[in-house]
Amino acid sequence: MLRGHALAAVRGDRRLFAGLEFALDAGELLYVNGPNGSGKTTLLRMICGLVAPAEGAILWHGEDIRAVGDAYRADMAYLGHLPGVKDELSGLENLRINCRLAGRDPSGAELARALGEMGLDGLEDLPAKVLSQGQRRRVGLARLRLSRARLWVLDEPYVALDRAAVELLQAQIRGHLARGGLAVLTTHQQVEMDAGTTRELRLGI
């Protein structure tokens, strides 16, 4: 379903990688690892269509994602290094806006339940700026609980999460894969990849 074909990435005058190949099917997770500067975030941004490869193509169901366009973006959820929340808005407001941008309009009860499942009961109406870094991260991750995207692209999703939150996220990923979803992630943290069929792609070797 998701394939990287003959991919190359260049930063300045340095080639990060070339001839990169990967394939991912329903129920599978691709774990991208490698040292700093090896191109992990660049690859994830390529998969999201935010960066064009210097060579090669990202394919979704056999078609170049640049040709698929909006249909591909609607089938993909991306979480980057930052939590992706607006400081002046509450957790509920942040989650509502993100859902609407993804073409969904869940009820207030659904939004509150998603935040509650991420351990934010009683904090839903507080502005994000008063939350801890880990709590703000949980607000961002609550989007996954309401997402219908088949492909999740997660760049360092465990940053600032305590053990309980890591376990919640792991359960989310396992559930997503069990439903036939796909996931691509990178992390520097020691987290056991115990979800579905895990494929590993190492950069910088």
Short mmCIF file of C-alpha atoms in Angstrom, two decimals:
data_model
loop_
_atom_site.label_atom_id
_atom_site.label_comp_id
_atom_site.label_asym_id
_atom_site.label_seq_id
_atom_site.Cartn_x
_atom_site.Cartn_y
_atom_site.Cartn_z
CA MET A 1 0.00 0.00 0.00
CA LEU A 2 2.80 2.43 0.93
CA ARG A 3 6.07 2.19 -0.92
CA GLY A 4 9.24 4.22 -1.16
CA HIS A 5 10.99 3.68 -4.49
CA ALA A 6 14.61 4.67 -5.22
CA LEU A 7 14.40 7.60 -2.82
CA ALA A 8 17.18 10.13 -2.42
CA ALA A 9 17.43 13.17 -0.14
CA VAL A 10 19.94 16.02 -0.25
CA ARG A 11 20.59 18.67 2.40
CA GLY A 12 22.80 21.49 1.14
CA ASP A 13 25.72 19.77 -0.56
CA ARG A 14 25.32 16.54 1.44
CA ARG A 15 23.37 13.50 0.31
CA LEU A 16 21.46 12.04 3.27
CA PHE A 17 20.47 8.83 1.54
CA ALA A 18 20.02 7.41 -1.95
CA GLY A 19 18.40 4.37 -3.55
CA LEU A 20 16.18 3.92 -0.49
CA GLU A 21 13.43 1.32 -0.78
CA PHE A 22 10.67 0.24 1.60
CA ALA A 23 7.21 -1.30 1.39
CA LEU A 24 4.46 -1.36 4.00
CA ASP A 25 1.12 -3.18 3.94
CA ALA A 26 -2.02 -3.11 6.08
CA GLY A 27 -1.37 -3.94 9.73
CA GLU A 28 2.34 -3.14 9.52
CA LEU A 29 4.57 -0.60 11.25
CA LEU A 30 7.76 0.83 9.77
CA TYR A 31 10.28 1.81 12.45
CA VAL A 32 12.79 4.29 11.02
CA ASN A 33 15.98 4.68 13.03
CA GLY A 34 19.51 5.95 12.66
CA PRO A 35 21.86 8.59 14.09
CA ASN A 36 21.10 12.31 14.19
CA GLY A 37 21.38 13.88 10.77
CA SER A 38 20.77 10.64 8.87
CA GLY A 39 17.53 11.92 7.35
CA LYS A 40 14.82 10.32 9.52
CA THR A 41 12.64 13.43 9.78
CA THR A 42 13.30 14.25 6.13
CA LEU A 43 12.03 10.81 5.13
CA LEU A 44 8.90 11.18 7.24
CA ARG A 45 8.23 14.58 5.72
CA MET A 46 8.64 13.03 2.27
CA ILE A 47 6.05 10.41 3.18
CA CYS A 48 3.70 13.22 4.20
CA GLY A 49 4.27 15.09 0.96
CA LEU A 50 5.85 18.05 2.76
CA VAL A 51 9.25 17.51 1.10
CA ALA A 52 9.83 16.30 -2.45
CA PRO A 53 12.45 13.58 -2.88
CA ALA A 54 15.55 14.54 -4.86
CA GLU A 55 15.05 11.24 -6.69
CA GLY A 56 12.45 8.49 -6.61
CA ALA A 57 8.86 8.55 -5.42
CA ILE A 58 6.52 7.74 -2.55
CA LEU A 59 3.69 5.51 -3.80
CA TRP A 60 0.24 4.99 -2.21
CA HIS A 61 -1.66 2.05 -3.72
CA GLY A 62 0.81 2.14 -6.59
CA GLU A 63 0.35 5.84 -7.43
CA ASP A 64 2.73 8.71 -6.75
CA ILE A 65 1.38 10.68 -3.78
CA ARG A 66 1.98 13.91 -5.73
CA ALA A 67 -0.59 12.71 -8.27
CA VAL A 68 -3.04 11.39 -5.65
CA GLY A 69 -3.02 14.73 -3.81
CA ASP A 70 -5.93 15.45 -1.46
CA ALA A 71 -7.16 11.86 -1.44
CA TYR A 72 -3.81 10.77 0.01
CA ARG A 73 -3.68 13.58 2.54
CA ALA A 74 -7.17 12.64 3.76
CA ASP A 75 -5.90 9.10 4.38
CA MET A 76 -2.83 10.22 6.35
CA ALA A 77 -2.36 11.65 9.86
CA TYR A 78 0.96 13.30 10.72
CA LEU A 79 2.31 14.19 14.16
CA GLY A 80 5.66 15.99 14.21
CA HIS A 81 8.21 16.81 16.92
CA LEU A 82 5.99 19.52 18.39
CA PRO A 83 2.61 18.81 20.03
CA GLY A 84 0.78 20.93 17.44
CA VAL A 85 -1.45 22.87 19.83
CA LYS A 86 -2.31 26.56 20.08
CA ASP A 87 -1.37 27.96 23.48
CA GLU A 88 -4.38 30.27 23.80
CA LEU A 89 -6.92 27.52 23.05
CA SER A 90 -8.15 24.83 25.41
CA GLY A 91 -7.58 21.16 24.82
CA LEU A 92 -11.15 20.82 23.57
CA GLU A 93 -10.78 23.75 21.20
CA ASN A 94 -7.46 22.49 19.85
CA LEU A 95 -8.88 19.05 19.24
CA ARG A 96 -12.04 20.39 17.60
CA ILE A 97 -10.07 22.57 15.17
CA ASN A 98 -7.73 19.72 14.23
CA CYS A 99 -10.67 17.39 13.61
CA ARG A 100 -12.40 19.93 11.39
CA LEU A 101 -9.22 20.44 9.39
CA ALA A 102 -9.23 16.67 8.85
CA GLY A 103 -12.85 16.80 7.65
CA ARG A 104 -14.49 15.54 10.84
CA ASP A 105 -16.87 17.25 13.24
CA PRO A 106 -17.15 15.08 16.38
CA SER A 107 -19.47 15.98 19.21
CA GLY A 108 -18.26 17.64 22.39
CA ALA A 109 -18.73 14.34 24.21
CA GLU A 110 -16.47 12.54 21.70
CA LEU A 111 -13.80 15.21 22.07
CA ALA A 112 -13.95 15.08 25.87
CA ARG A 113 -13.78 11.28 25.82
CA ALA A 114 -10.69 11.31 23.59
CA LEU A 115 -8.94 13.74 25.94
CA GLY A 116 -10.07 11.76 28.97
CA GLU A 117 -8.65 8.55 27.49
CA MET A 118 -5.32 10.37 27.23
CA GLY A 119 -5.41 11.17 30.95
CA LEU A 120 -6.67 14.76 30.64
CA ASP A 121 -9.91 14.49 32.61
CA GLY A 122 -10.67 17.83 34.26
CA LEU A 123 -8.15 19.69 32.11
CA GLU A 124 -10.18 19.90 28.89
CA ASP A 125 -11.13 23.57 29.26
CA LEU A 126 -7.76 24.91 30.39
CA PRO A 127 -5.70 26.90 27.88
CA ALA A 128 -2.84 24.80 26.57
CA LYS A 129 -0.27 27.34 27.79
CA VAL A 130 -0.90 26.34 31.43
CA LEU A 131 -0.43 22.61 30.76
CA SER A 132 2.85 20.78 31.22
CA GLN A 133 4.85 19.74 28.19
CA GLY A 134 3.66 16.17 28.60
CA GLN A 135 0.02 17.24 28.92
CA ARG A 136 0.28 19.39 25.80
CA ARG A 137 1.75 16.38 24.00
CA ARG A 138 -1.24 14.30 25.13
CA VAL A 139 -3.63 16.88 23.64
CA GLY A 140 -1.88 16.46 20.29
CA LEU A 141 -1.95 12.67 20.53
CA ALA A 142 -5.68 12.69 21.32
CA ARG A 143 -6.18 13.47 17.62
CA LEU A 144 -5.24 9.89 16.82
CA ARG A 145 -8.16 8.59 18.87
CA LEU A 146 -10.55 10.42 16.55
CA SER A 147 -8.65 9.91 13.32
CA ARG A 148 -9.98 7.80 10.48
CA ALA A 149 -6.72 8.03 8.54
CA ARG A 150 -5.31 4.67 7.43
CA LEU A 151 -1.70 5.85 7.58
CA TRP A 152 -0.18 7.38 10.73
CA VAL A 153 3.20 9.11 10.39
CA LEU A 154 4.68 9.79 13.84
CA ASP A 155 7.93 11.70 14.31
CA GLU A 156 9.27 11.23 17.86
CA PRO A 157 5.77 10.64 19.30
CA TYR A 158 7.07 9.60 22.74
CA VAL A 159 8.80 12.92 23.51
CA ALA A 160 7.81 14.32 26.93
CA LEU A 161 5.51 11.37 27.71
CA ASP A 162 5.65 9.52 31.01
CA ARG A 163 5.43 5.74 31.17
CA ALA A 164 1.64 5.71 31.47
CA ALA A 165 1.25 7.91 28.38
CA VAL A 166 3.74 5.79 26.44
CA GLU A 167 1.63 2.71 27.21
CA LEU A 168 -1.54 4.55 26.11
CA LEU A 169 0.09 5.49 22.82
CA GLN A 170 1.39 1.95 22.31
CA ALA A 171 -2.15 0.65 22.80
CA GLN A 172 -3.43 3.17 20.24
CA ILE A 173 -0.88 2.05 17.67
CA ARG A 174 -1.63 -1.63 18.30
CA GLY A 175 -5.36 -0.99 17.86
CA HIS A 176 -4.76 0.99 14.67
CA LEU A 177 -2.70 -1.80 13.13
CA ALA A 178 -5.21 -4.45 14.24
CA ARG A 179 -7.86 -2.54 12.27
CA GLY A 180 -5.71 -2.76 9.13
CA GLY A 181 -4.01 0.62 9.49
CA LEU A 182 -0.37 1.40 8.76
CA ALA A 183 2.12 3.39 10.83
CA VAL A 184 5.55 4.90 10.26
CA LEU A 185 7.48 6.24 13.24
CA THR A 186 10.87 7.28 14.45
CA THR A 187 12.02 7.63 18.05
CA HIS A 188 15.24 8.05 20.01
CA GLN A 189 13.66 6.55 23.12
CA GLN A 190 13.94 2.93 24.17
CA VAL A 191 10.39 1.79 23.44
CA GLU A 192 9.58 -1.82 22.62
CA MET A 193 8.00 -2.06 19.18
CA ASP A 194 5.41 -4.70 19.98
CA ALA A 195 2.64 -3.59 17.62
CA GLY A 196 1.59 -5.73 14.66
CA THR A 197 4.28 -6.65 12.14
CA THR A 198 7.22 -4.29 12.64
CA ARG A 199 9.65 -3.59 9.82
CA GLU A 200 12.85 -1.70 10.53
CA LEU A 201 14.53 0.79 8.23
CA ARG A 202 17.93 2.04 9.36
CA LEU A 203 19.43 5.17 7.84
CA GLY A 204 23.01 6.33 7.92
CA ILE A 205 24.64 2.91 7.60
#
